[in-house]
Amino acid sequence: HNGGAEYASSGTLFSYWPSSEILSINPVSGPIAGGTLVTVVGHGLRDTTRCRFGNEVVDGQHYAGVDTVYTVDRLTRQVLSNGTEVTQWTSRTRRYGVAYLICQTPASSAGHVSVQISDAFGGFGMSQDMDFQFRAPAEVYALWPRLGSTEGGAILSVTGSNLLGANRICAFGDAESITAVEVSSKLILCEIPAHPEGAIEVEVSVVSGEGQQLTSSGVAFDYATPISVLGADPAGGPEEGGTLV
């Protein structure tokens, strides 16, 4: 008989919310200028959930989630005519689909920061964090060689700064973009594609808030038609040399 305790039927609501938890974020890096749209997948995401990148808090756009929210309407106690006590819970359950949150990164200095999501009360202390990298912009300084055949096929060394990154490519004017081989943050290698004769600019890809973009360093590469020998006259001469060909 509940130890003789009495329970009032006040009708007061009490809500149980699932704890906030990040399962994944995508992408995991972006430029220091900010503006990257990061998709957060997790549990306990609500319309009021926000993201924190390091110490900077930003609002998020919520999409329906997988979480189940149990809301207790009230707890009542009745004493039947035979003296039996009956305690009754009245509850309501609401279900949501897979939880997504879209947050836009703020501007930041280069480096790694933790990403957290807020809980039901707006705090950030309990959520698991993920790692996000703010990258300084890439820049091209020099090319070697500076001259190549219109037939392509040679390997071009591109030197610069901050050249490491996901899906890095080399763009040769309006020719086909080439996937780069990363050697270090200051050196990448690209196979030169075929291109008509003339000077073009070689740039490398960067990822910004607007997606895949290119640097604007303006370093030029010259395409030249390869020299070919069609014949020689005379076709031979003495061992000691001196023949004018």
mmCIF file of C-alpha atoms in Angstrom, residues 5-211:
data_model
loop_
_atom_site.group_PDB
_atom_site.id
_atom_site.type_symbol
_atom_site.label_atom_id
_atom_site.label_comp_id
_atom_site.label_asym_id
_atom_site.label_seq_id
_atom_site.Cartn_x
_atom_site.Cartn_y
_atom_site.Cartn_z
ATOM 1 C CA ALA A 5 2.057 7.560 1.387
ATOM 2 C CA GLU A 6 -0.594 9.752 -0.161
ATOM 3 C CA TYR A 7 -0.290 11.135 -3.744
ATOM 4 C CA ALA A 8 -2.107 14.172 -5.038
ATOM 5 C CA SER A 9 -3.506 14.373 -8.570
ATOM 6 C CA SER A 10 -2.153 17.787 -9.609
ATOM 7 C CA GLY A 11 -2.072 17.348 -13.397
ATOM 8 C CA THR A 12 1.468 18.794 -13.515
ATOM 9 C CA LEU A 13 3.471 17.722 -16.589
ATOM 10 C CA PHE A 14 7.001 16.346 -16.452
ATOM 11 C CA SER A 15 8.934 15.551 -19.636
ATOM 12 C CA TYR A 16 11.742 13.042 -20.122
ATOM 13 C CA TRP A 17 14.113 14.027 -22.923
ATOM 14 C CA PRO A 18 16.787 11.736 -24.388
ATOM 15 C CA SER A 19 20.342 12.913 -23.821
ATOM 16 C CA SER A 20 22.054 14.740 -26.677
ATOM 17 C CA GLU A 21 24.674 12.690 -28.522
ATOM 18 C CA ILE A 22 26.583 13.272 -31.776
ATOM 19 C CA LEU A 23 27.029 10.197 -33.967
ATOM 20 C CA SER A 24 28.829 11.858 -36.884
ATOM 21 C CA ILE A 25 29.511 15.157 -38.648
ATOM 22 C CA ASN A 26 30.150 15.847 -42.337
ATOM 23 C CA PRO A 27 32.308 17.445 -43.617
ATOM 24 C CA VAL A 28 35.021 17.335 -40.958
ATOM 25 C CA SER A 29 36.997 20.325 -42.241
ATOM 26 C CA GLY A 30 36.485 23.709 -43.869
ATOM 27 C CA PRO A 31 38.084 27.106 -44.501
ATOM 28 C CA ILE A 32 38.997 29.560 -41.743
ATOM 29 C CA ALA A 33 36.586 32.084 -43.305
ATOM 30 C CA GLY A 34 33.666 29.935 -42.085
ATOM 31 C CA GLY A 35 30.456 29.359 -44.004
ATOM 32 C CA THR A 36 30.759 25.574 -44.273
ATOM 33 C CA LEU A 37 27.421 23.780 -43.793
ATOM 34 C CA VAL A 38 28.061 20.883 -41.404
ATOM 35 C CA THR A 39 25.527 18.050 -41.137
ATOM 36 C CA VAL A 40 25.301 16.644 -37.604
ATOM 37 C CA VAL A 41 23.706 13.228 -37.089
ATOM 38 C CA GLY A 42 22.794 12.261 -33.546
ATOM 39 C CA HIS A 43 20.298 11.564 -30.786
ATOM 40 C CA GLY A 44 18.370 14.061 -28.706
ATOM 41 C CA LEU A 45 18.269 16.744 -31.406
ATOM 42 C CA ARG A 46 15.445 19.301 -31.166
ATOM 43 C CA ASP A 47 14.303 22.504 -32.821
ATOM 44 C CA THR A 48 16.256 24.461 -30.211
ATOM 45 C CA THR A 49 19.505 22.452 -30.511
ATOM 46 C CA ARG A 50 22.579 24.531 -31.338
ATOM 47 C CA CYS A 51 26.169 23.703 -32.303
ATOM 48 C CA ARG A 52 29.349 24.887 -30.661
ATOM 49 C CA PHE A 53 32.621 25.017 -32.635
ATOM 50 C CA GLY A 54 35.320 25.530 -30.038
ATOM 51 C CA ASN A 55 33.937 28.501 -28.082
ATOM 52 C CA GLU A 56 31.629 29.816 -30.836
ATOM 53 C CA VAL A 57 27.937 28.889 -30.607
ATOM 54 C CA VAL A 58 25.773 28.894 -33.759
ATOM 55 C CA ASP A 59 22.118 28.081 -34.403
ATOM 56 C CA GLY A 60 21.167 24.887 -36.207
ATOM 57 C CA GLN A 61 18.424 23.825 -38.588
ATOM 58 C CA HIS A 62 16.745 20.682 -37.254
ATOM 59 C CA TYR A 63 15.253 17.783 -39.210
ATOM 60 C CA ALA A 64 13.036 15.071 -37.683
ATOM 61 C CA GLY A 65 14.902 12.400 -35.713
ATOM 62 C CA VAL A 66 14.970 8.821 -34.443
ATOM 63 C CA ASP A 67 14.605 9.790 -30.784
ATOM 64 C CA THR A 68 11.683 8.706 -28.617
ATOM 65 C CA VAL A 69 10.409 11.269 -26.107
ATOM 66 C CA TYR A 70 8.378 10.029 -23.142
ATOM 67 C CA THR A 71 6.113 12.652 -21.532
ATOM 68 C CA VAL A 72 4.527 11.805 -18.154
ATOM 69 C CA ASP A 73 1.189 13.599 -17.895
ATOM 70 C CA ARG A 74 0.416 12.858 -14.267
ATOM 71 C CA LEU A 75 0.662 10.362 -11.421
ATOM 72 C CA THR A 76 -2.609 9.676 -9.552
ATOM 73 C CA ARG A 77 -3.594 7.622 -6.490
ATOM 74 C CA GLN A 78 -7.048 6.247 -5.722
ATOM 75 C CA VAL A 79 -8.424 4.367 -2.706
ATOM 76 C CA LEU A 80 -11.143 1.927 -3.717
ATOM 77 C CA SER A 81 -14.187 1.165 -1.564
ATOM 78 C CA ASN A 82 -12.527 -2.013 -0.353
ATOM 79 C CA GLY A 83 -9.514 -0.028 0.889
ATOM 80 C CA THR A 84 -7.190 -1.016 -1.971
ATOM 81 C CA GLU A 85 -4.835 1.725 -3.128
ATOM 82 C CA VAL A 86 -4.387 2.112 -6.920
ATOM 83 C CA THR A 87 -1.560 4.259 -8.298
ATOM 84 C CA GLN A 88 -1.829 5.058 -12.011
ATOM 85 C CA TRP A 89 0.643 6.647 -14.449
ATOM 86 C CA THR A 90 -0.764 8.362 -17.509
ATOM 87 C CA SER A 91 1.871 8.863 -20.200
ATOM 88 C CA ARG A 92 2.173 9.890 -23.836
ATOM 89 C CA THR A 93 4.877 8.779 -26.253
ATOM 90 C CA ARG A 94 6.044 10.686 -29.365
ATOM 91 C CA ARG A 95 8.449 9.219 -31.914
ATOM 92 C CA TYR A 96 10.750 10.934 -34.427
ATOM 93 C CA GLY A 97 12.799 9.742 -37.425
ATOM 94 C CA VAL A 98 16.581 9.945 -37.937
ATOM 95 C CA ALA A 99 17.949 13.124 -36.361
ATOM 96 C CA TYR A 100 19.832 15.669 -38.479
ATOM 97 C CA LEU A 101 21.068 19.145 -37.660
ATOM 98 C CA ILE A 102 22.641 21.586 -40.125
ATOM 99 C CA CYS A 103 25.034 24.148 -38.626
ATOM 100 C CA GLN A 104 27.135 26.761 -40.441
ATOM 101 C CA THR A 105 30.701 27.139 -39.241
ATOM 102 C CA PRO A 106 31.847 30.525 -37.900
ATOM 103 C CA ALA A 107 35.128 32.166 -38.886
ATOM 104 C CA SER A 108 38.067 30.787 -36.923
ATOM 105 C CA SER A 109 41.830 30.584 -36.838
ATOM 106 C CA ALA A 110 43.473 27.541 -38.444
ATOM 107 C CA GLY A 111 43.473 24.359 -36.359
ATOM 108 C CA HIS A 112 41.273 21.686 -34.810
ATOM 109 C CA VAL A 113 38.271 22.475 -32.584
ATOM 110 C CA SER A 114 35.705 20.324 -30.787
ATOM 111 C CA VAL A 115 32.103 20.294 -32.029
ATOM 112 C CA GLN A 116 29.315 19.873 -29.474
ATOM 113 C CA ILE A 117 25.519 20.125 -29.502
ATOM 114 C CA SER A 118 23.351 21.672 -26.808
ATOM 115 C CA ASP A 119 21.115 19.657 -24.491
ATOM 116 C CA ALA A 120 17.430 20.241 -23.699
ATOM 117 C CA PHE A 121 18.352 23.118 -21.372
ATOM 118 C CA GLY A 122 20.786 24.856 -23.748
ATOM 119 C CA GLY A 123 23.959 23.620 -22.070
ATOM 120 C CA PHE A 124 26.920 21.896 -23.709
ATOM 121 C CA GLY A 125 28.562 20.057 -20.830
ATOM 122 C CA MET A 126 27.150 16.564 -21.369
ATOM 123 C CA SER A 127 27.295 16.027 -25.144
ATOM 124 C CA GLN A 128 30.032 13.976 -26.785
ATOM 125 C CA ASP A 129 32.250 16.127 -29.002
ATOM 126 C CA MET A 130 33.612 15.607 -32.523
ATOM 127 C CA ASP A 131 36.682 17.075 -34.204
ATOM 128 C CA PHE A 132 36.490 19.741 -36.931
ATOM 129 C CA GLN A 133 39.500 21.258 -38.692
ATOM 130 C CA PHE A 134 39.626 24.869 -39.864
ATOM 131 C CA ARG A 135 42.096 25.066 -42.760
ATOM 132 C CA ALA A 136 44.033 28.087 -43.986
ATOM 133 C CA PRO A 137 43.515 28.808 -47.711
ATOM 134 C CA ALA A 138 45.734 27.051 -50.225
ATOM 135 C CA GLU A 139 48.044 29.123 -52.430
ATOM 136 C CA VAL A 140 50.221 28.255 -55.435
ATOM 137 C CA TYR A 141 53.724 29.794 -55.533
ATOM 138 C CA ALA A 142 55.548 28.096 -58.404
ATOM 139 C CA LEU A 143 55.414 25.324 -61.045
ATOM 140 C CA TRP A 144 58.137 23.051 -62.377
ATOM 141 C CA PRO A 145 58.549 22.674 -65.261
ATOM 142 C CA ARG A 146 56.993 25.925 -66.523
ATOM 143 C CA LEU A 147 56.822 24.652 -70.117
ATOM 144 C CA GLY A 148 55.314 21.448 -71.468
ATOM 145 C CA SER A 149 54.106 19.657 -74.572
ATOM 146 C CA THR A 150 50.577 20.101 -75.922
ATOM 147 C CA GLU A 151 50.389 16.294 -75.795
ATOM 148 C CA GLY A 152 50.623 16.324 -71.990
ATOM 149 C CA GLY A 153 51.813 13.357 -69.953
ATOM 150 C CA ALA A 154 54.664 14.923 -67.958
ATOM 151 C CA ILE A 155 54.575 15.308 -64.165
ATOM 152 C CA LEU A 156 54.174 18.830 -62.838
ATOM 153 C CA SER A 157 55.467 19.842 -59.398
ATOM 154 C CA VAL A 158 53.255 22.450 -57.730
ATOM 155 C CA THR A 159 54.746 24.267 -54.739
ATOM 156 C CA GLY A 160 52.776 26.491 -52.399
ATOM 157 C CA SER A 161 51.223 26.564 -48.945
ATOM 158 C CA ASN A 162 48.425 24.585 -47.262
ATOM 159 C CA LEU A 163 48.216 22.185 -50.205
ATOM 160 C CA LEU A 164 47.058 19.144 -48.215
ATOM 161 C CA GLY A 165 43.327 18.450 -48.289
ATOM 162 C CA ALA A 166 40.564 16.044 -49.244
ATOM 163 C CA ASN A 167 39.962 15.581 -53.000
ATOM 164 C CA ARG A 168 42.726 18.001 -53.972
ATOM 165 C CA ILE A 169 42.896 18.567 -57.751
ATOM 166 C CA CYS A 170 44.970 20.588 -60.244
ATOM 167 C CA ALA A 171 43.082 22.685 -62.790
ATOM 168 C CA PHE A 172 44.871 23.522 -66.061
ATOM 169 C CA GLY A 173 42.836 26.362 -67.557
ATOM 170 C CA ASP A 174 39.823 24.873 -69.339
ATOM 171 C CA ALA A 175 41.428 21.425 -69.661
ATOM 172 C CA GLU A 176 40.320 18.408 -67.653
ATOM 173 C CA SER A 177 41.077 18.689 -63.911
ATOM 174 C CA ILE A 178 43.611 16.183 -62.591
ATOM 175 C CA THR A 179 43.642 14.501 -59.176
ATOM 176 C CA ALA A 180 46.781 15.537 -57.304
ATOM 177 C CA VAL A 181 49.269 13.325 -55.473
ATOM 178 C CA GLU A 182 50.002 14.973 -52.134
ATOM 179 C CA VAL A 183 53.653 14.970 -51.041
ATOM 180 C CA SER A 184 53.479 17.563 -48.268
ATOM 181 C CA SER A 185 51.608 20.716 -47.335
ATOM 182 C CA LYS A 186 54.027 22.585 -49.640
ATOM 183 C CA LEU A 187 54.239 20.183 -52.604
ATOM 184 C CA ILE A 188 51.780 18.251 -54.767
ATOM 185 C CA LEU A 189 52.283 16.430 -58.080
ATOM 186 C CA CYS A 190 49.920 16.429 -61.061
ATOM 187 C CA GLU A 191 50.080 14.784 -64.489
ATOM 188 C CA ILE A 192 49.879 17.459 -67.181
ATOM 189 C CA PRO A 193 46.819 16.945 -69.445
ATOM 190 C CA ALA A 194 46.787 17.628 -73.186
ATOM 191 C CA HIS A 195 45.936 21.220 -74.134
ATOM 192 C CA PRO A 196 46.296 23.514 -77.153
ATOM 193 C CA GLU A 197 49.393 25.688 -77.455
ATOM 194 C CA GLY A 198 49.522 28.776 -75.270
ATOM 195 C CA ALA A 199 49.783 29.998 -71.675
ATOM 196 C CA ILE A 200 47.226 28.911 -69.061
ATOM 197 C CA GLU A 201 46.930 29.336 -65.299
ATOM 198 C CA VAL A 202 47.313 26.346 -62.991
ATOM 199 C CA GLU A 203 45.270 26.410 -59.785
ATOM 200 C CA VAL A 204 44.476 23.859 -57.077
ATOM 201 C CA SER A 205 41.145 23.071 -55.465
ATOM 202 C CA VAL A 206 39.983 24.339 -52.113
ATOM 203 C CA VAL A 207 36.813 23.542 -50.185
ATOM 204 C CA SER A 208 34.770 26.544 -49.071
ATOM 205 C CA GLY A 209 31.259 27.128 -47.764
ATOM 206 C CA GLU A 210 30.097 27.156 -51.392
ATOM 207 C CA GLY A 211 31.695 23.783 -52.126
#
